[in-house]
Coordinates of C-alpha atoms in Angstrom, one line a residue:
M1 CA 0.0 -0.1 -0.1
F2 CA 3.2 2.3 -0.6
L3 CA 1.4 4.2 -3.4
A4 CA -1.9 4.8 -1.2
L5 CA 0.1 6.2 1.9
R6 CA 2.2 8.4 -0.2
E7 CA -0.8 9.9 -1.8
L8 CA -2.5 10.4 1.5
R9 CA 0.5 12.3 2.6
F10 CA 0.8 14.3 -0.7
A11 CA -2.8 15.3 -1.1
R12 CA -3.5 16.0 2.7
A13 CA -5.7 19.1 1.9
R14 CA -8.1 17.1 -0.4
F15 CA -8.2 14.0 1.9
G16 CA -8.7 16.2 4.9
L17 CA -11.6 18.1 3.3
M18 CA -13.1 14.5 2.4
G19 CA -12.4 13.4 5.9
G20 CA -14.1 16.4 7.6
V21 CA -17.3 15.7 5.5
I22 CA -17.4 12.1 6.6
A23 CA -16.6 13.2 10.2
L24 CA -19.7 15.5 10.2
I25 CA -21.9 12.5 9.0
A26 CA -20.5 10.4 11.8
V27 CA -21.5 13.1 14.2
L28 CA -24.9 13.3 12.8
M29 CA -25.2 9.6 13.0
V30 CA -24.2 9.4 16.6
L31 CA -26.6 12.3 17.4
L32 CA -29.4 10.6 15.6
S33 CA -28.8 7.2 17.4
G34 CA -28.7 9.0 20.7
L35 CA -32.1 10.8 19.9
S36 CA -33.7 7.5 18.6
S37 CA -32.5 5.6 21.7
G38 CA -33.8 8.7 23.9
L39 CA -37.0 8.8 22.2
V40 CA -37.4 4.9 22.6
N41 CA -36.7 4.9 26.4
D42 CA -38.9 8.0 26.9
G43 CA -41.6 6.3 25.1
V44 CA -41.5 2.6 26.2
S45 CA -39.0 2.4 28.9
G46 CA -41.7 1.0 31.3
L47 CA -42.8 -1.6 28.9
K48 CA -39.2 -2.7 28.0
S49 CA -38.5 -3.2 31.8
M50 CA -41.4 -5.5 32.2
P51 CA -40.6 -9.2 32.5
A52 CA -43.5 -10.3 30.2
T53 CA -43.2 -12.2 27.0
A54 CA -46.4 -11.0 25.3
I55 CA -49.2 -8.7 25.7
A56 CA -52.9 -9.6 24.9
F57 CA -55.6 -6.9 23.7
N58 CA -59.1 -7.3 23.3
E59 CA -60.0 -8.6 19.9
G60 CA -60.3 -5.9 16.9
T61 CA -58.4 -3.4 19.0
K62 CA -56.3 -1.1 16.5
T63 CA -52.5 -1.6 17.3
D64 CA -51.7 2.0 17.5
N65 CA -52.4 3.1 21.0
A66 CA -54.0 -0.1 21.8
F67 CA -53.4 0.4 25.6
S68 CA -56.0 2.9 26.0
R69 CA -58.4 1.4 23.5
S70 CA -58.4 -2.1 24.6
V71 CA -60.8 -3.6 27.3
V72 CA -60.3 -7.2 28.8
D73 CA -61.9 -9.0 31.6
P74 CA -61.0 -12.1 33.9
S75 CA -62.5 -14.5 31.3
E76 CA -59.9 -13.6 28.7
A77 CA -57.0 -13.9 31.3
E78 CA -58.4 -17.2 32.4
A79 CA -58.5 -18.5 28.8
W80 CA -54.9 -17.7 28.4
S81 CA -53.6 -19.2 31.5
T82 CA -54.8 -22.6 30.3
Q83 CA -52.6 -22.4 27.2
P84 CA -49.4 -24.7 27.0
G85 CA -46.3 -22.9 28.0
V86 CA -47.8 -20.2 29.9
E87 CA -46.3 -19.7 33.4
E88 CA -48.2 -16.8 34.8
I89 CA -50.8 -14.1 33.7
T90 CA -52.1 -11.1 35.1
L91 CA -54.5 -8.2 34.2
M92 CA -53.0 -4.6 33.8
G93 CA -54.7 -1.4 33.4
S94 CA -53.3 2.0 31.7
T95 CA -54.4 5.4 31.7
I96 CA -52.7 8.9 31.4
V97 CA -53.9 11.4 34.1
N98 CA -53.0 14.9 35.2
G99 CA -52.4 15.7 38.8
T100 CA -51.1 18.3 41.4
T101 CA -48.7 17.8 44.2
E102 CA -49.3 19.4 47.7
N103 CA -47.2 22.4 46.6
G104 CA -49.1 23.1 43.4
T105 CA -46.7 21.5 41.1
Q106 CA -48.6 19.9 38.0
V107 CA -47.7 16.5 36.9
D108 CA -48.6 14.0 34.2
L109 CA -48.5 10.4 35.0
S110 CA -49.3 7.1 33.3
L111 CA -51.0 5.1 35.7
F112 CA -50.6 1.4 35.3
G113 CA -52.9 -0.8 37.5
I114 CA -51.0 -4.2 38.5
D115 CA -51.3 -6.9 41.0
P116 CA -48.6 -5.9 43.4
D117 CA -47.8 -9.6 43.8
S118 CA -47.4 -10.4 40.3
F119 CA -44.5 -10.5 38.0
L120 CA -45.4 -7.0 36.7
A121 CA -44.5 -5.3 40.0
P122 CA -41.6 -3.0 39.5
A123 CA -38.1 -3.1 40.9
V124 CA -37.9 -0.3 43.5
G125 CA -34.7 1.6 43.8
E126 CA -35.7 4.0 46.5
G127 CA -38.6 3.6 49.3
R128 CA -40.8 0.6 49.1
D129 CA -43.3 -1.6 47.3
V130 CA -47.1 -0.7 47.1
Q131 CA -48.9 -2.1 50.2
A132 CA -52.3 0.0 50.4
P133 CA -54.9 1.2 47.7
H134 CA -53.7 4.9 47.8
E135 CA -49.9 4.0 47.5
M136 CA -48.0 4.2 44.3
V137 CA -44.4 3.6 42.9
V138 CA -43.4 6.1 40.4
S139 CA -40.5 6.3 37.5
A140 CA -37.1 7.5 39.1
T141 CA -37.5 10.3 36.5
A142 CA -40.3 11.8 38.3
E143 CA -38.0 13.2 40.9
E144 CA -37.0 15.5 38.3
E145 CA -40.5 16.9 38.3
G146 CA -40.4 17.8 42.0
I147 CA -42.2 14.6 43.1
E148 CA -40.7 13.1 46.3
L149 CA -41.1 10.0 48.6
G150 CA -44.3 11.0 50.6
S151 CA -45.7 13.4 48.0
V152 CA -49.6 13.4 47.8
I153 CA -50.8 13.9 44.1
T154 CA -54.4 14.8 43.8
L155 CA -55.8 13.7 40.4
D156 CA -57.4 16.4 38.4
R157 CA -61.3 16.4 38.1
L158 CA -61.3 13.4 40.4
D159 CA -59.8 14.9 43.6
M160 CA -58.6 11.5 44.4
E161 CA -55.3 11.5 46.6
L162 CA -52.5 9.1 45.8
T163 CA -49.2 8.9 47.7
V164 CA -45.7 8.2 46.5
V165 CA -44.1 5.5 48.6
G166 CA -41.3 4.3 46.1
F167 CA -39.3 5.1 42.9
T168 CA -38.4 2.5 40.4
E169 CA -34.7 1.7 39.9
G170 CA -34.5 3.3 36.6
Q171 CA -36.6 5.3 34.0
A172 CA -40.1 4.0 33.5
T173 CA -42.1 6.0 31.2
F174 CA -44.8 5.2 28.8
G175 CA -45.9 7.6 25.9
H176 CA -43.4 10.1 27.1
V177 CA -45.0 10.3 30.5
D178 CA -43.7 9.0 33.9
M179 CA -45.4 5.9 34.9
A180 CA -47.1 5.1 38.3
Y181 CA -47.6 1.6 39.4
L182 CA -50.6 1.0 41.8
P183 CA -52.9 -1.6 42.6
L184 CA -55.1 -2.8 39.9
G185 CA -58.2 -2.6 42.1
T186 CA -57.2 1.3 42.4
W187 CA -57.0 1.6 38.8
Q188 CA -60.3 0.0 38.3
Y189 CA -62.0 2.3 40.9
I190 CA -60.7 5.1 38.8
A191 CA -61.5 3.8 35.4
S192 CA -65.2 2.9 36.6
G193 CA -66.0 6.5 37.0
Q194 CA -67.2 6.0 40.6
S195 CA -64.1 7.1 42.5
Q196 CA -64.5 9.6 45.3
P197 CA -62.4 12.5 46.5
G198 CA -59.9 11.8 49.0
A199 CA -57.4 8.6 49.6
P200 CA -59.1 5.4 48.5
S201 CA -59.5 2.6 50.9
E202 CA -60.1 -1.1 50.8
A203 CA -63.7 -0.7 51.5
D204 CA -64.1 1.9 48.6
L205 CA -62.6 -0.5 46.3
A206 CA -64.8 -3.4 47.4
A207 CA -67.9 -1.3 46.9
V208 CA -67.2 -1.1 43.1
D209 CA -68.5 -3.7 40.6
F210 CA -65.8 -3.2 37.9
D211 CA -63.3 -6.0 37.1
T212 CA -62.1 -5.0 33.4
A213 CA -58.7 -4.0 32.4
S214 CA -56.7 -2.6 29.5
A215 CA -54.6 -5.9 28.6
V216 CA -53.3 -9.3 29.8
A217 CA -49.8 -9.5 30.4
I218 CA -48.3 -13.1 29.8
K219 CA -45.3 -14.8 31.0
A220 CA -44.1 -17.9 29.2
A221 CA -42.2 -20.6 31.0
D222 CA -38.6 -21.0 30.4
G223 CA -37.9 -22.3 26.8
A224 CA -41.6 -22.3 25.9
D225 CA -43.0 -21.1 22.7
L226 CA -46.4 -19.6 23.0
D227 CA -49.0 -20.4 20.2
F228 CA -50.6 -16.9 20.0
A229 CA -53.2 -18.1 17.4
A230 CA -54.4 -20.8 19.6
G231 CA -54.4 -18.5 22.5
D232 CA -56.2 -15.6 20.7
T233 CA -58.9 -18.0 19.4
A234 CA -59.6 -19.2 22.9
A235 CA -59.5 -16.0 24.5
G236 CA -61.0 -13.7 22.0
T237 CA -57.9 -11.5 22.0
V238 CA -55.2 -10.2 19.6
T239 CA -51.6 -10.9 21.1
S240 CA -48.2 -9.3 20.4
T241 CA -44.8 -10.0 21.8
L242 CA -43.7 -7.4 24.5
E243 CA -41.4 -5.6 21.7
E244 CA -44.3 -5.6 19.0
S245 CA -46.6 -3.9 21.7
F246 CA -44.2 -0.9 21.8
D247 CA -46.2 0.0 18.7
A248 CA -49.4 0.5 20.9
S249 CA -47.5 3.3 22.7
P250 CA -48.7 6.8 21.6
G251 CA -46.4 8.1 18.9
Y252 CA -43.9 5.3 19.0
T253 CA -44.3 4.2 15.4
A254 CA -44.4 7.6 13.7
E255 CA -41.0 8.6 15.8
T256 CA -39.1 5.5 15.0
M257 CA -39.9 5.4 11.4
T258 CA -39.0 9.2 11.0
L259 CA -35.6 8.8 12.7
E260 CA -35.1 5.4 10.8
M261 CA -35.7 7.3 7.5
I262 CA -33.4 10.1 8.1
Q263 CA -30.6 7.6 9.0
I264 CA -31.2 5.7 5.8
F265 CA -30.7 9.0 4.0
L266 CA -27.6 9.8 5.8
Y267 CA -26.2 6.2 4.8
A268 CA -27.0 7.0 1.3
I269 CA -25.5 10.3 1.3
C270 CA -22.3 9.0 2.9
A271 CA -22.1 6.4 0.1
L272 CA -22.8 9.2 -2.6
V273 CA -20.3 11.6 -1.2
V274 CA -17.3 9.2 -0.7
G275 CA -18.1 7.6 -4.1
A276 CA -18.2 11.2 -5.9
F277 CA -15.0 12.0 -4.1
F278 CA -13.0 8.8 -5.4
T279 CA -14.6 9.2 -8.9
V280 CA -13.0 12.6 -9.3
W281 CA -9.7 11.3 -7.6
T282 CA -9.6 8.3 -9.9
I283 CA -10.1 10.6 -12.9
Q284 CA -7.2 12.9 -11.9
R285 CA -5.0 10.1 -11.3
K286 CA -5.5 8.6 -14.6
H287 CA -2.1 9.2 -15.9
E288 CA -0.3 7.9 -12.8
L289 CA -2.4 4.8 -13.0
A290 CA -1.7 4.2 -16.5
V291 CA 2.3 4.5 -16.0
L292 CA 1.7 1.9 -13.3
R293 CA -0.2 -0.4 -15.5
A294 CA 2.4 0.1 -18.2
V295 CA 5.2 -1.1 -15.9
G296 CA 3.2 -4.2 -14.8
A297 CA 1.0 -3.5 -11.9
S298 CA -2.0 -5.5 -12.1
T299 CA -5.6 -4.2 -11.8
G300 CA -6.2 -6.1 -8.5
Y301 CA -3.1 -4.3 -7.0
L302 CA -4.6 -0.9 -8.0
L303 CA -8.0 -1.7 -6.9
R304 CA -6.7 -2.8 -3.4
D305 CA -4.8 0.3 -3.2
G306 CA -7.6 2.6 -3.9
I307 CA -9.9 0.6 -1.4
F308 CA -7.1 0.9 1.2
Q309 CA -7.1 4.6 0.8
A310 CA -10.9 4.7 1.2
V311 CA -10.8 2.4 4.3
V312 CA -8.2 4.6 6.1
I313 CA -10.2 7.8 5.4
L314 CA -13.3 6.3 6.3
A315 CA -12.0 4.8 9.8
L316 CA -10.1 7.7 10.8
S317 CA -12.7 10.3 9.9
T318 CA -15.5 8.2 11.4
A319 CA -13.7 7.7 14.6
V320 CA -13.0 11.6 14.8
G321 CA -16.8 12.1 14.4
V322 CA -18.0 9.4 16.6
A323 CA -15.7 10.8 19.4
A324 CA -17.0 14.4 18.7
G325 CA -20.5 13.0 18.6
L326 CA -20.1 11.1 22.0
G327 CA -19.0 14.5 23.4
M328 CA -21.9 16.4 22.2
G329 CA -24.1 13.6 23.3
A330 CA -22.8 13.4 26.8
W331 CA -23.7 17.2 27.1
L332 CA -27.1 16.7 25.7
S333 CA -27.9 13.7 27.9
G334 CA -28.1 16.0 30.8
S335 CA -30.5 18.2 28.9
A336 CA -34.3 18.0 28.6
M337 CA -34.0 16.4 25.3
P338 CA -34.7 12.7 25.2
F339 CA -31.3 11.5 24.5
A340 CA -29.5 8.4 25.4
L341 CA -26.0 7.0 24.5
E342 CA -26.3 3.3 23.8
A343 CA -23.3 1.1 22.8
G344 CA -25.3 -1.0 20.5
P345 CA -27.1 1.6 18.3
I346 CA -24.0 3.7 18.0
S347 CA -21.9 0.7 16.9
T348 CA -24.4 -0.4 14.4
A349 CA -24.4 3.1 12.9
T350 CA -20.7 3.5 12.9
A351 CA -20.4 0.1 11.0
V352 CA -23.1 0.9 8.5
T353 CA -21.5 4.3 7.7
I354 CA -18.2 2.9 7.0
L355 CA -19.6 0.1 5.0
M356 CA -21.8 2.3 2.8
G357 CA -18.6 4.7 2.2
V358 CA -16.4 1.7 1.3
L359 CA -19.4 0.6 -1.1
G360 CA -19.4 3.9 -2.7
A361 CA -15.7 4.1 -3.1
A362 CA -15.4 0.5 -4.3
I363 CA -18.1 1.4 -7.2
A364 CA -16.1 4.6 -7.8
I365 CA -12.7 2.9 -7.9
V366 CA -13.6 0.0 -10.4
R367 CA -13.0 2.6 -13.0
I368 CA -9.2 1.8 -12.5
S369 CA -9.9 -1.5 -14.4
R370 CA -11.1 0.5 -17.5
V371 CA -7.9 2.6 -17.7
D372 CA -6.0 1.9 -21.0
P373 CA -2.3 2.4 -20.3
L374 CA -1.5 3.4 -24.0
A375 CA -4.2 5.5 -24.5
A376 CA -3.7 7.3 -21.1
L377 CA 0.1 7.7 -21.8
G378 CA -0.7 8.9 -25.3
G379 CA -3.1 11.6 -24.1
Q380 CA -0.3 13.3 -22.2
R381 CA 2.1 13.8 -24.9

């Protein structure tokens, strides 16, 4: 690769300009990856942390925002509990509400009604588990909104009072709203429309004849494959894997598809930019390449030489861009923007950026195989 290295040193300005463009593309890729991960976490981190295998909604429920549209009852949960491979099932309810703390701070909460003794009970990082109808465990990110242990939140229009007794170990959000885990009976008390002002008691819950929920959470036994079709037929539901149920979060599909489309265009731009540069560079080197061909250099040698140049530029420039992007991302992570630096998405974006750049360069460098030594040398006389 003697020639490739000499040209990199000789044409530092041109290669530096090209590298700068690639570095900027890499910065954008890191920022988009961080923004995409941040939006996903802000939209469905609560669902991601659930140890459920699948979520069953009422049959006929539209997939978008299904958690707020679906209505299931204990009979559907019972039908699912008899299916082969099912270890545990539990009903859960979902509602987004507005509330106010004692000091007048307005908060939004995504209430998730669960059985506190079921597998859906969240891991508590601070405080304790729910033990009474008026208690709830909220997302750790709710502390940034001014919510503290012992805070009493009064729900708008209902005047029901709920007390925060714990915070989850990490972020738990749904639809970009902090989640609050409370007993399923309390959620049903709210959803029934029969709730009364003040803190709910066991007697209040027992007086309400309301047993429906939003969905059935299903946990499969270790190594078991659930037959969703058979279960849906028996229960009259439509079932999604836990990851597929993310689409039921408000705005999740639109947000992720938009960012994915932007990333795809950036990959294409990277390939086109690198390809255009090496096309021009190959044309400018036509005489030198002809000389090398005339003295016996093989086409394969020249192709490898050109690809090596592209790989060096792409690797170094992308590394610089990723480092700059990580620095900017670390700063953005502490802002109000939903941004999260995760190794997996960033590594994938980096690899695809380099791959697309090499592909664009390879297509351009193929021109070397069509260089005619005699014609090229004769053209310089």
